[in-house]
Short mmCIF file of C-alpha atoms in Angstrom, two decimals:
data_model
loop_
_atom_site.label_atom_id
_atom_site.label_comp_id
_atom_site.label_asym_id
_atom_site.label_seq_id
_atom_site.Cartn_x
_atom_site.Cartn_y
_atom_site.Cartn_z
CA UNK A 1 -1.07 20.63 -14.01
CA UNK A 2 -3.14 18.54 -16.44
CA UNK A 3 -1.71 14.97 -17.08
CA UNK A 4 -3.18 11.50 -17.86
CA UNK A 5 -2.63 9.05 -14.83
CA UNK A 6 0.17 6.28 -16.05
CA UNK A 7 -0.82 3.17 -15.63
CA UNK A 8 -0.48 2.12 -11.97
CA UNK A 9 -2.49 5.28 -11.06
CA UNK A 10 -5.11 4.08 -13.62
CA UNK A 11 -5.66 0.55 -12.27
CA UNK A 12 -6.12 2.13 -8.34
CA UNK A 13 -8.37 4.90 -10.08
CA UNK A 14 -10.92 1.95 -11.21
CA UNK A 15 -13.19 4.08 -12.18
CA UNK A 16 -15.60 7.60 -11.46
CA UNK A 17 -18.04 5.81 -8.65
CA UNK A 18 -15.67 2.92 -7.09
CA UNK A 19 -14.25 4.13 -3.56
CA UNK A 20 -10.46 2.52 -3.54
CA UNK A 21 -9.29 4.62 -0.21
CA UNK A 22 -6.18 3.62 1.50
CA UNK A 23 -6.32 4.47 5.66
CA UNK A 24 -3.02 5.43 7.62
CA UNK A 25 -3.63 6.11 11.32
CA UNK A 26 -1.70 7.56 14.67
CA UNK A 27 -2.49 7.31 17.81
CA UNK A 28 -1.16 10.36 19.48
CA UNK A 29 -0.74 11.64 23.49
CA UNK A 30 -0.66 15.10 24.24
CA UNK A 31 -1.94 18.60 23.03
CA UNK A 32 -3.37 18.68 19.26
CA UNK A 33 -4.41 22.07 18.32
CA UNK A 34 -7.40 22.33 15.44
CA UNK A 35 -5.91 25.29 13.97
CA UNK A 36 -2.41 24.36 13.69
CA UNK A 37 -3.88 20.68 12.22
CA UNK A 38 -5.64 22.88 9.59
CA UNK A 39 -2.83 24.73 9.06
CA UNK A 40 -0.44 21.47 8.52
CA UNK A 41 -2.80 20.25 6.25
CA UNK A 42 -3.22 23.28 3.70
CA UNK A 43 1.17 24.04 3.56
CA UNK A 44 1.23 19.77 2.93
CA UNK A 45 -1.00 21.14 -0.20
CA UNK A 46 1.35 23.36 -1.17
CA UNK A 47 3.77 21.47 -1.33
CA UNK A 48 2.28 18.34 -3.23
CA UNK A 49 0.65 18.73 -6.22
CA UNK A 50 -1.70 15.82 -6.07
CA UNK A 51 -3.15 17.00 -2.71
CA UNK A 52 -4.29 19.65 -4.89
CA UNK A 53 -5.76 17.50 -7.63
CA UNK A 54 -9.24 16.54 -9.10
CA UNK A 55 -9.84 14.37 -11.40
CA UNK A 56 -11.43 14.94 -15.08
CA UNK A 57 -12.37 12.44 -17.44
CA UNK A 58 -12.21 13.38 -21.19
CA UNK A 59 -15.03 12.59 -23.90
CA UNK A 60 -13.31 8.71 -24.02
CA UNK A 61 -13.13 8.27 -20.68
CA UNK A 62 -9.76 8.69 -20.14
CA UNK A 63 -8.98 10.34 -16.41
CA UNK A 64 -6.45 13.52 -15.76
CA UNK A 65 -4.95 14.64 -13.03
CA UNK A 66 -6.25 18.52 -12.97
CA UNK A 67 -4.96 21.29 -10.51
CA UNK A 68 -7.59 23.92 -9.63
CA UNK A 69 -8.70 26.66 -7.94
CA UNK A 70 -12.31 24.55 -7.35
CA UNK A 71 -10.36 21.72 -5.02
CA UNK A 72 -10.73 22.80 -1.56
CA UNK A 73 -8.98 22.64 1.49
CA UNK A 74 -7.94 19.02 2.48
CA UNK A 75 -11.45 18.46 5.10
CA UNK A 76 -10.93 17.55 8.74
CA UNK A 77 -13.79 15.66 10.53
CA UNK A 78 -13.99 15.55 14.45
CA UNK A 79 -15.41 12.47 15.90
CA UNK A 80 -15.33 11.41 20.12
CA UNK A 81 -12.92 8.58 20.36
CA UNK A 82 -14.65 6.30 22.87
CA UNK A 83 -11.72 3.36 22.60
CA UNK A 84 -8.78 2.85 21.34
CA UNK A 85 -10.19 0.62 19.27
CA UNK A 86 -12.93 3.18 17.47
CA UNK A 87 -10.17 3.74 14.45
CA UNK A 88 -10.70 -0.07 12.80
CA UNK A 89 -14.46 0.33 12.78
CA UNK A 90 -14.14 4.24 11.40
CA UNK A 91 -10.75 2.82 8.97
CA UNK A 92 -13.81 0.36 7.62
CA UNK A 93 -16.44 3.36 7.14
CA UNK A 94 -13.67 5.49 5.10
CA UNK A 95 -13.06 2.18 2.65
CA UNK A 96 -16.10 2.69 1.17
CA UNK A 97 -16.70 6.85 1.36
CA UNK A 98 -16.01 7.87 -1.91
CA UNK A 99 -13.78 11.12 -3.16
CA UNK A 100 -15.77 13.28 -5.09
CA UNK A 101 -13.19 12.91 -7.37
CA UNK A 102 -14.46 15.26 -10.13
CA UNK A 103 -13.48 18.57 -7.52
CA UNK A 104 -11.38 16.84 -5.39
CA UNK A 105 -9.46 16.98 -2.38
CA UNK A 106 -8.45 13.49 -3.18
CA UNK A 107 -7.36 13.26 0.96
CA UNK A 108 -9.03 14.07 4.21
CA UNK A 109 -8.48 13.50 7.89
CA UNK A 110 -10.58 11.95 10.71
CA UNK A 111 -9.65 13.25 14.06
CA UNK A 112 -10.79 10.98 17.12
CA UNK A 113 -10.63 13.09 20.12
CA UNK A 114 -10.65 12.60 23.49
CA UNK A 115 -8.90 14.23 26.79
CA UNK A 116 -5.26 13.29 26.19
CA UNK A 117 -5.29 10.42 23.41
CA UNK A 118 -6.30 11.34 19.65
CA UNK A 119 -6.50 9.18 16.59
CA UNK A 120 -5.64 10.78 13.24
CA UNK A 121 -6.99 8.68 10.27
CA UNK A 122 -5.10 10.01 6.96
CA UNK A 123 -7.77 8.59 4.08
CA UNK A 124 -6.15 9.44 0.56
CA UNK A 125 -7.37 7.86 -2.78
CA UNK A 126 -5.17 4.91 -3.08
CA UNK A 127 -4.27 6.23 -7.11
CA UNK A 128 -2.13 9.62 -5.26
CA UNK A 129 0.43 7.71 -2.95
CA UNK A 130 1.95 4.66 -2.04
CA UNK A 131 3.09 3.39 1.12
CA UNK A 132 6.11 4.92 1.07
CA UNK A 133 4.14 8.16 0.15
CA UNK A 134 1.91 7.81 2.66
CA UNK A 135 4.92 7.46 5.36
CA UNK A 136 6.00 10.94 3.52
CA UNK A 137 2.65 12.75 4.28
CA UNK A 138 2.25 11.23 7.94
CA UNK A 139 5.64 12.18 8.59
CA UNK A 140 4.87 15.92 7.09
CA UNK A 141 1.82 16.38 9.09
CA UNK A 142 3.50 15.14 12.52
CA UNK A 143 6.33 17.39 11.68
CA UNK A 144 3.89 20.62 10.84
CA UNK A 145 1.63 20.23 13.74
CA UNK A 146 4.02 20.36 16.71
CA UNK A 147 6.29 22.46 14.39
CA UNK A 148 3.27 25.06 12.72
CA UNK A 149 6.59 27.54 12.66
CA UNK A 150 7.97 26.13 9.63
CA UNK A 151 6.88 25.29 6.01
CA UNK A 152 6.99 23.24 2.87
CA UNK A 153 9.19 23.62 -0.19
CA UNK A 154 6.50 22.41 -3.07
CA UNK A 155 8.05 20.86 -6.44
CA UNK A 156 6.10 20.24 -9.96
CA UNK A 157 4.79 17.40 -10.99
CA UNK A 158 6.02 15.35 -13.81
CA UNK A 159 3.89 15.57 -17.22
CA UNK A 160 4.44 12.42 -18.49
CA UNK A 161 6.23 9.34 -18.19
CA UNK A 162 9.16 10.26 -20.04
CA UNK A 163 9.85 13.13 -17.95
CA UNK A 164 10.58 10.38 -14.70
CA UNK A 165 13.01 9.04 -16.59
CA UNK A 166 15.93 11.73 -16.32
CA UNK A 167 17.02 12.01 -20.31
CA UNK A 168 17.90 8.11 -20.25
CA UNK A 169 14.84 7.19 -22.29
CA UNK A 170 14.47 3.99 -24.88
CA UNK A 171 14.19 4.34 -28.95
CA UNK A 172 10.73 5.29 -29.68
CA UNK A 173 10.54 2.92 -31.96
CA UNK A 174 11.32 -0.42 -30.10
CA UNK A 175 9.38 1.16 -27.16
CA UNK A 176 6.27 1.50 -29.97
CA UNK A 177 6.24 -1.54 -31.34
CA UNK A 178 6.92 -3.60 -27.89
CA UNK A 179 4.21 -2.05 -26.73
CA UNK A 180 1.61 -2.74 -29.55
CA UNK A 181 2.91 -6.10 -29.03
CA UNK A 182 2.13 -5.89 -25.50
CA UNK A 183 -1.41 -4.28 -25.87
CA UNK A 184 -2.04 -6.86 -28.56
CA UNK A 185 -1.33 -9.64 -26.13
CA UNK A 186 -3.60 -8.30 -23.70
CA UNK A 187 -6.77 -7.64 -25.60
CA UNK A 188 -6.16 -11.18 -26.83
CA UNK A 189 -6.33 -12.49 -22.98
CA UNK A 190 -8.61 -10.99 -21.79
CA UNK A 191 -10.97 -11.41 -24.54
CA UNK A 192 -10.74 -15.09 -23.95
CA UNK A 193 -11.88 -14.47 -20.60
CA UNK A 194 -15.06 -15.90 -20.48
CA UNK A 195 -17.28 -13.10 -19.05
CA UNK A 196 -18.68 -13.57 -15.02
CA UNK A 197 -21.01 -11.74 -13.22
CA UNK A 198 -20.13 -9.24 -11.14
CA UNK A 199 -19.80 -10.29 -7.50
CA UNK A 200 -21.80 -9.40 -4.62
CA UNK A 201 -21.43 -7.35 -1.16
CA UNK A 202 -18.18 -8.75 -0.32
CA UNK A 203 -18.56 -7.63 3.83
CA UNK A 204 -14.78 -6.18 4.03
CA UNK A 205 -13.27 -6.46 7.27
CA UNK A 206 -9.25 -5.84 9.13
CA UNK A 207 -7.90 -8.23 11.23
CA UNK A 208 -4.86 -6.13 13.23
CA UNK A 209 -2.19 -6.86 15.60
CA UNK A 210 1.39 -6.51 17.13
CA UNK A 211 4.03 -8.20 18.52
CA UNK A 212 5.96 -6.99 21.25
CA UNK A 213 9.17 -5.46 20.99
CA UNK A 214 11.46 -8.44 22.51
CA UNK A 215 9.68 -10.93 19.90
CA UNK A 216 10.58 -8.41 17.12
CA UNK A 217 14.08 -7.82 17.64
CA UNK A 218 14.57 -11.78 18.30
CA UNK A 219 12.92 -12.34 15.00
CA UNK A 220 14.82 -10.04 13.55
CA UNK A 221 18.06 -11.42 14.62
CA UNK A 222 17.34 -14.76 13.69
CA UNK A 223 16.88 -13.43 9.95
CA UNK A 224 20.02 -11.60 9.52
CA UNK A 225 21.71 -15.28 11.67
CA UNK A 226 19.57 -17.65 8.73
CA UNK A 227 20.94 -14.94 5.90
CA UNK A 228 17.50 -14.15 4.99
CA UNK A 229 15.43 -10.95 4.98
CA UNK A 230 12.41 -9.84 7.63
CA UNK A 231 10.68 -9.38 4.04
CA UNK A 232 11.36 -13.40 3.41
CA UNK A 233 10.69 -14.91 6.62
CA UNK A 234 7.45 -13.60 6.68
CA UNK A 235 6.45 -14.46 3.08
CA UNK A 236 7.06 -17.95 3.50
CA UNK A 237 5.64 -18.25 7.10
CA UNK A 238 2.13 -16.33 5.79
CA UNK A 239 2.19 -18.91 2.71
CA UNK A 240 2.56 -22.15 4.90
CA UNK A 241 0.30 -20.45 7.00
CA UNK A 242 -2.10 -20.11 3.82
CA UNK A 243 -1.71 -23.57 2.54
CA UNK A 244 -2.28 -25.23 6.33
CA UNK A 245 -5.98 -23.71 6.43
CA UNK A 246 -7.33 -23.24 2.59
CA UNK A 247 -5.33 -26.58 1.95
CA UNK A 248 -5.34 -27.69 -1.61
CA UNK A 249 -7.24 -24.18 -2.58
CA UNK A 250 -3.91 -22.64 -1.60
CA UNK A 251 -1.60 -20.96 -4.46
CA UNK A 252 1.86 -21.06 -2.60
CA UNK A 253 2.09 -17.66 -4.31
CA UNK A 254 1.84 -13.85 -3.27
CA UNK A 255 2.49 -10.63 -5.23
CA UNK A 256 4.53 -7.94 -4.19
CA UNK A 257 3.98 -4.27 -5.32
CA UNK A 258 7.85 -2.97 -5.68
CA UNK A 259 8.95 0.56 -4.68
CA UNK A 260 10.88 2.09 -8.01
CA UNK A 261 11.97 4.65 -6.68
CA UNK A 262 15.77 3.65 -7.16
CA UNK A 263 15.72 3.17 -10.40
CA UNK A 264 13.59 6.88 -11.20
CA UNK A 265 16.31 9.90 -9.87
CA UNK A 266 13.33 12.07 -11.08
CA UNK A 267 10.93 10.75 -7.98
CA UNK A 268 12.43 11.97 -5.10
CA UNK A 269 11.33 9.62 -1.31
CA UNK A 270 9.19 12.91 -0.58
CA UNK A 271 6.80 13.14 -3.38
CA UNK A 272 3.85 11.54 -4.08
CA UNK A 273 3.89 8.75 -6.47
CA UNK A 274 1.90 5.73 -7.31
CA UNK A 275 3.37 3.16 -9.41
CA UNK A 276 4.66 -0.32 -7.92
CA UNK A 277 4.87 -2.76 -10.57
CA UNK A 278 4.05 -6.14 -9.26
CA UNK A 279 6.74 -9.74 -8.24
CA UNK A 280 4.92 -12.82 -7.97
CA UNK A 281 6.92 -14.75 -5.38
CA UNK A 282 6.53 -18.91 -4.68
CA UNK A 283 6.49 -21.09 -1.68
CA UNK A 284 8.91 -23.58 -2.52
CA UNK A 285 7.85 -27.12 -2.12
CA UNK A 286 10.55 -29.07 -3.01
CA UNK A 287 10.36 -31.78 -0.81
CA UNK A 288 12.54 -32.01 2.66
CA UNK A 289 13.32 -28.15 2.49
CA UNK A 290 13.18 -26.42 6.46
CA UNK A 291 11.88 -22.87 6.88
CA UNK A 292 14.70 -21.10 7.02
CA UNK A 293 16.07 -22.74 3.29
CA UNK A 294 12.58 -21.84 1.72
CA UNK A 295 13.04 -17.96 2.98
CA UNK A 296 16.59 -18.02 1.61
CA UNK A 297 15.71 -18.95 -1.47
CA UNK A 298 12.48 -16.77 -1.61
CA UNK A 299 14.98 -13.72 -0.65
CA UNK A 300 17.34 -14.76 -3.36
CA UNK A 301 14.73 -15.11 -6.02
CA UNK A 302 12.93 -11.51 -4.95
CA UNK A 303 16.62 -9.88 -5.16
CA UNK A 304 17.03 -11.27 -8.45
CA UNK A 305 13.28 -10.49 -10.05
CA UNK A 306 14.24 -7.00 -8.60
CA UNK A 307 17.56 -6.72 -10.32
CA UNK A 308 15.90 -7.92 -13.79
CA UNK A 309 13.23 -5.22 -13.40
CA UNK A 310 13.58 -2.30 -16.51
CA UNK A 311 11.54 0.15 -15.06
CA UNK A 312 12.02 2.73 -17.99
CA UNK A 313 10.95 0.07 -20.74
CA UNK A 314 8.00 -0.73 -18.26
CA UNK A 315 6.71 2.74 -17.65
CA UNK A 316 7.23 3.27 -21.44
CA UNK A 317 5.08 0.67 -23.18
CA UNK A 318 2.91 -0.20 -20.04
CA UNK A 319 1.26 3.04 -21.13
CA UNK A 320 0.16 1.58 -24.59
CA UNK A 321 -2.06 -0.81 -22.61
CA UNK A 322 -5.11 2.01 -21.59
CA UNK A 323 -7.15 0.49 -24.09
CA UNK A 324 -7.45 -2.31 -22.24
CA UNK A 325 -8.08 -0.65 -19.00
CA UNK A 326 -11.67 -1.18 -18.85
CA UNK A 327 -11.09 -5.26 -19.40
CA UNK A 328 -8.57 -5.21 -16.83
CA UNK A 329 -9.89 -3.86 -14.40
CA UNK A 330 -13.57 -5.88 -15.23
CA UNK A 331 -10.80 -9.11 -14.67
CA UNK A 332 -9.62 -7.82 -11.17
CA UNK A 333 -13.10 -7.65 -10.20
CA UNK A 334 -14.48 -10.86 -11.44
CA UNK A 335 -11.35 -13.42 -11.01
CA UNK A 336 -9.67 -14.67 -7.98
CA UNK A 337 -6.51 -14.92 -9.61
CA UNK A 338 -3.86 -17.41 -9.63
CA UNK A 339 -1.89 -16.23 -5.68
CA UNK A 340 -2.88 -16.47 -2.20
CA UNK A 341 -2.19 -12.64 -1.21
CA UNK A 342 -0.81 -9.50 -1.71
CA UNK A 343 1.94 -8.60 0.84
CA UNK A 344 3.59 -4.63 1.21
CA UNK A 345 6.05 -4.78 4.06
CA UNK A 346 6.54 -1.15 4.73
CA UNK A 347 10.04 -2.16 6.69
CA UNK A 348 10.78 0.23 9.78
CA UNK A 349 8.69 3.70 9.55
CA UNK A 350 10.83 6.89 9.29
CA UNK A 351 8.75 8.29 11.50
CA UNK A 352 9.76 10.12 14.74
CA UNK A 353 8.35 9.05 18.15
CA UNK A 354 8.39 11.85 20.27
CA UNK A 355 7.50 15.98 19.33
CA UNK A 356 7.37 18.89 21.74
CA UNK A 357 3.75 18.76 22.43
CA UNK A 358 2.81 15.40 22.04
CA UNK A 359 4.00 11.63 21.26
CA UNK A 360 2.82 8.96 19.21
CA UNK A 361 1.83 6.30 21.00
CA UNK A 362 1.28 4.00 18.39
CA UNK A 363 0.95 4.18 14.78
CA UNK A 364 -1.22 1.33 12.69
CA UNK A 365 -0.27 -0.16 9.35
CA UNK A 366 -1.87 1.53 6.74
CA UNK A 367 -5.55 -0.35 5.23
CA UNK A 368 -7.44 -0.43 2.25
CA UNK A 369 -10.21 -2.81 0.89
CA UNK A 370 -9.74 -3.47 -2.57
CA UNK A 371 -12.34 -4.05 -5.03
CA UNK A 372 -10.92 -6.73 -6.45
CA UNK A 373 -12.03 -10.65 -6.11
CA UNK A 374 -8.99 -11.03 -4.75
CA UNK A 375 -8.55 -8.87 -1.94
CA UNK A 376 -6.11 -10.55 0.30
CA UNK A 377 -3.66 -8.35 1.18
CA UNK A 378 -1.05 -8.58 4.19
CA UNK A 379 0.61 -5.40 5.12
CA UNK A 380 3.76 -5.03 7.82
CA UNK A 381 5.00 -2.12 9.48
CA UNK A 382 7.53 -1.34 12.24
CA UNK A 383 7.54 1.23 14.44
CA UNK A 384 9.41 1.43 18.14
CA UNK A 385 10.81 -1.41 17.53
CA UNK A 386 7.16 -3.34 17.21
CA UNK A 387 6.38 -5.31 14.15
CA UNK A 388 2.65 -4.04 13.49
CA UNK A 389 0.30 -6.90 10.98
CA UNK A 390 -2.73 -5.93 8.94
CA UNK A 391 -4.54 -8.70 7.31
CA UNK A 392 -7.00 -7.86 4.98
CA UNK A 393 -9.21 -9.47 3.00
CA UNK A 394 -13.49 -10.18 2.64
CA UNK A 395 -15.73 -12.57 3.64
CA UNK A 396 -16.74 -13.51 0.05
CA UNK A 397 -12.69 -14.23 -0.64
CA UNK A 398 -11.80 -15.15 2.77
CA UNK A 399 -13.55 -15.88 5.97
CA UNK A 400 -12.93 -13.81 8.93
CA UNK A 401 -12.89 -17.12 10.92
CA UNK A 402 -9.87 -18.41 8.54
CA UNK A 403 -8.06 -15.12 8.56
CA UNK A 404 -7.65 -15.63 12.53
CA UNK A 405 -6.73 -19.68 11.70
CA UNK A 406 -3.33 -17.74 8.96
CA UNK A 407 -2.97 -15.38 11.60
CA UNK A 408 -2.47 -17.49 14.63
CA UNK A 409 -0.12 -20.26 12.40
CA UNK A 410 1.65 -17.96 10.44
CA UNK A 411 2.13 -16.08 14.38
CA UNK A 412 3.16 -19.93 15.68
CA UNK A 413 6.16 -20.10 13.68
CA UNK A 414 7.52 -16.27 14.27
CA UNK A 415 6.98 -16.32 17.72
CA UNK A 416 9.00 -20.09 17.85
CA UNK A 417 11.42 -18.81 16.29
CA UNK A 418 12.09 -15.61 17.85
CA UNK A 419 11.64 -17.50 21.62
CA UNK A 420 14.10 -19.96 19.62
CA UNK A 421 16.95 -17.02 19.11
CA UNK A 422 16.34 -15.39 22.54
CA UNK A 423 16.61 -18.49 23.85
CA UNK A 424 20.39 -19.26 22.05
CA UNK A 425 20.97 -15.73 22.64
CA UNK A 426 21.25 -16.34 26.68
CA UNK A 427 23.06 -19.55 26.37
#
């Protein structure tokens, strides 16, 4: 394989020398064997394409995916897990460890070990998976460890964007000139950005937590009784949450990467892919409007941005804007944007709980620390029935000390709510 990364692979490439890892851990009980771990790791290779990737730039600059004998096996480190707590501060070191990206593996593992409990950090360059590829690979390597028996069917990867789009492709010639149009419109905006600085050591940091079963099903409930979405209630609880501690520096406004997978037949839920085009949602603040009618209509406008989406005319001409790849990404990096954060709610993890020589005693919300000005960025995850939070951000965009003020407002209103249904629920 030798392809160009499309466009949402290019933007969480950044660039040869920027680190922009993603972090997925499990805590595990019971017997892990090094060898069969090893062995999980290289059939998971096998199978995906991208595990066995490097990357090459050409003479412009432009980077290519590249399969090769030179990338290795996918590394495992061993480190003594002291605490259950030792995977935040080693999620934080793995942020900023770079890939040598020109021989690749683009993925490795950190295994904290102790007598029964182990941590498994799964660190993969954020521009070969998203979430719902990462679930994919955790999921694989669970299943090949206890299982070291059985093996991986692999599959090609596509060559170019066309080829996701099963036949059903646009004429070349609207999809041309829409996007020259769109490339022209770019160049013009950002070239009447005026130029900053680069900014400094921006001190990245995760603030993580649960919520206990009972809360999350009576949460839950209260959703599906307010016809509203998990997805919803929690958008509009983080914004209010937002705009009671930055006050009138809050946006009322979030972006939300959306999986395409539906709408590609060619991307099958097992293979790695790394495109989420991005929804700007907004807090509603029409006056006299109650919780509950704000996440109703936040659901209803989400559905509808989602039903409006043309993924093939997106794929198509978003690939005419490379050019402007390098001013792009300069603007991520130098502007806080116009939105408060960026929230991925990974919705209940397909993920088993229980294997013949072990269990998973709890699994963490993936992390990553982007390089952006902007790095706000909520992610939600459920697993036995616990709703798991991962607020991330940096103490250059936002203070640790306000981080705990969103987390313990926007964590006011759930938990109200959810004592609120239980409460109804038993009369």
């Amino acid at each position: 394989m030798k392809r160009k990364l499309i466009f949402g692979e290019r933007i969480m490439y950044v660039d040869a020398q920027t680190p922009l890892n993603a972090v997925f851990t499990v805590t595990l009980r019971g017997a892990v064997s090094p060898y069969h771990l090893r062995a999980a790791l290289f059939k998971m290779q096998q199978k995906h394409p991208l595990l066995r990737a490097r990357i090459e730039e050409d003479a412009r600059g432009t980077p290519f995916f590249v399969t090769s004998d030179v990338v290795g096996e996918i590394p495992v480190q061993v480190l003594e897990r002291r605490s259950g707590e030792d995977w935040e501060t080693v999620s934080r070191l793995e942020w900023e460890k770079p890939f040598d990206k020109k021989y690749g593996p683009l993925a490795r593992v950190v295994w904290l070990r102790s007598g029964e409990m182990s941590d498994l950090l799964l660190v993969c360059a954020h521009c070969i998976c998203d979430g719902t590829s990462f679930v994919t690979l955790m999921r694989e390597l669970l299943f090949l460890l206890d299982r070291p028996e059985e093996n991986m069917t692999g599959y090609l990867s596509f060559g170019s964007v066309r080829e996701l789009l099963a036949g059903n492709t646009p004429a070349e010639g609207r999809i041309r000139w829409k996007g020259i149009f769109w490339a022209a419109v770019a160049r013009l905006f950002l070239g009447l950005r005026t130029a900053r600085p680069a900014a400094g050591p921006a001190s990245p940091y995760l603030l993580h937590w649960k919520i206990d079963a009972d809360h999350s099903s009576a949460f839950t409930n209260r959703c599906k009784a307010m016809n509203t979405t998990v997805h919803a209630a929690l958008a509009v609880a983080f914004l209010e949450a937002f705009g009671h501690v930055l006050g009138e520096r809050a946006k009322g406004k979030l972006l939300c990467p959306a999986d395409i997978r539906r709408f590609l037949p060619e991307v099958r839920k097992d293979m790695l892919f790394a495109f989420a085009p991005i929804i700007d949602l907004y807090l509603d603040k029409e006056p006299g409007l109650d919780f509950w009618t704000r996440a109703v209509r936040l659901k209803e406008t989400l559905s509808s941005k989602m039903a409006a989406l043309n993924v093939d005319d997106m794929l198509l001409t978003s690939e005419y804007l490379h050019g402007s790849m390098k001013a792009m990404i300069r603007f991520l990096r130098t502007t806080r944007g116009t939105h408060d954060f960026t929230f991925s709610n990974m919705g209940r993890l397909d993920i088993p709980p229980d294997y013949r020589f072990f269990s998973v005693d709890a699994i963490h919300s993936p992390s990553v620390a982007f390089p952006w000005r902007n790095a706000n960025t909520l992610v939600v995850s459920s697993f036995n029935g616990r709703m798991d939070f991962m607020l991330l951000s940096d103490e250059r965009c936002l203070p640790f000390v306000d981080a705990c003020r969103i987390k313990e407002k926007a964590m006011e209103r759930l938990t109200a709510y959810a004592d609120a249904n239980r409460d109804s629920y038993r009369a």
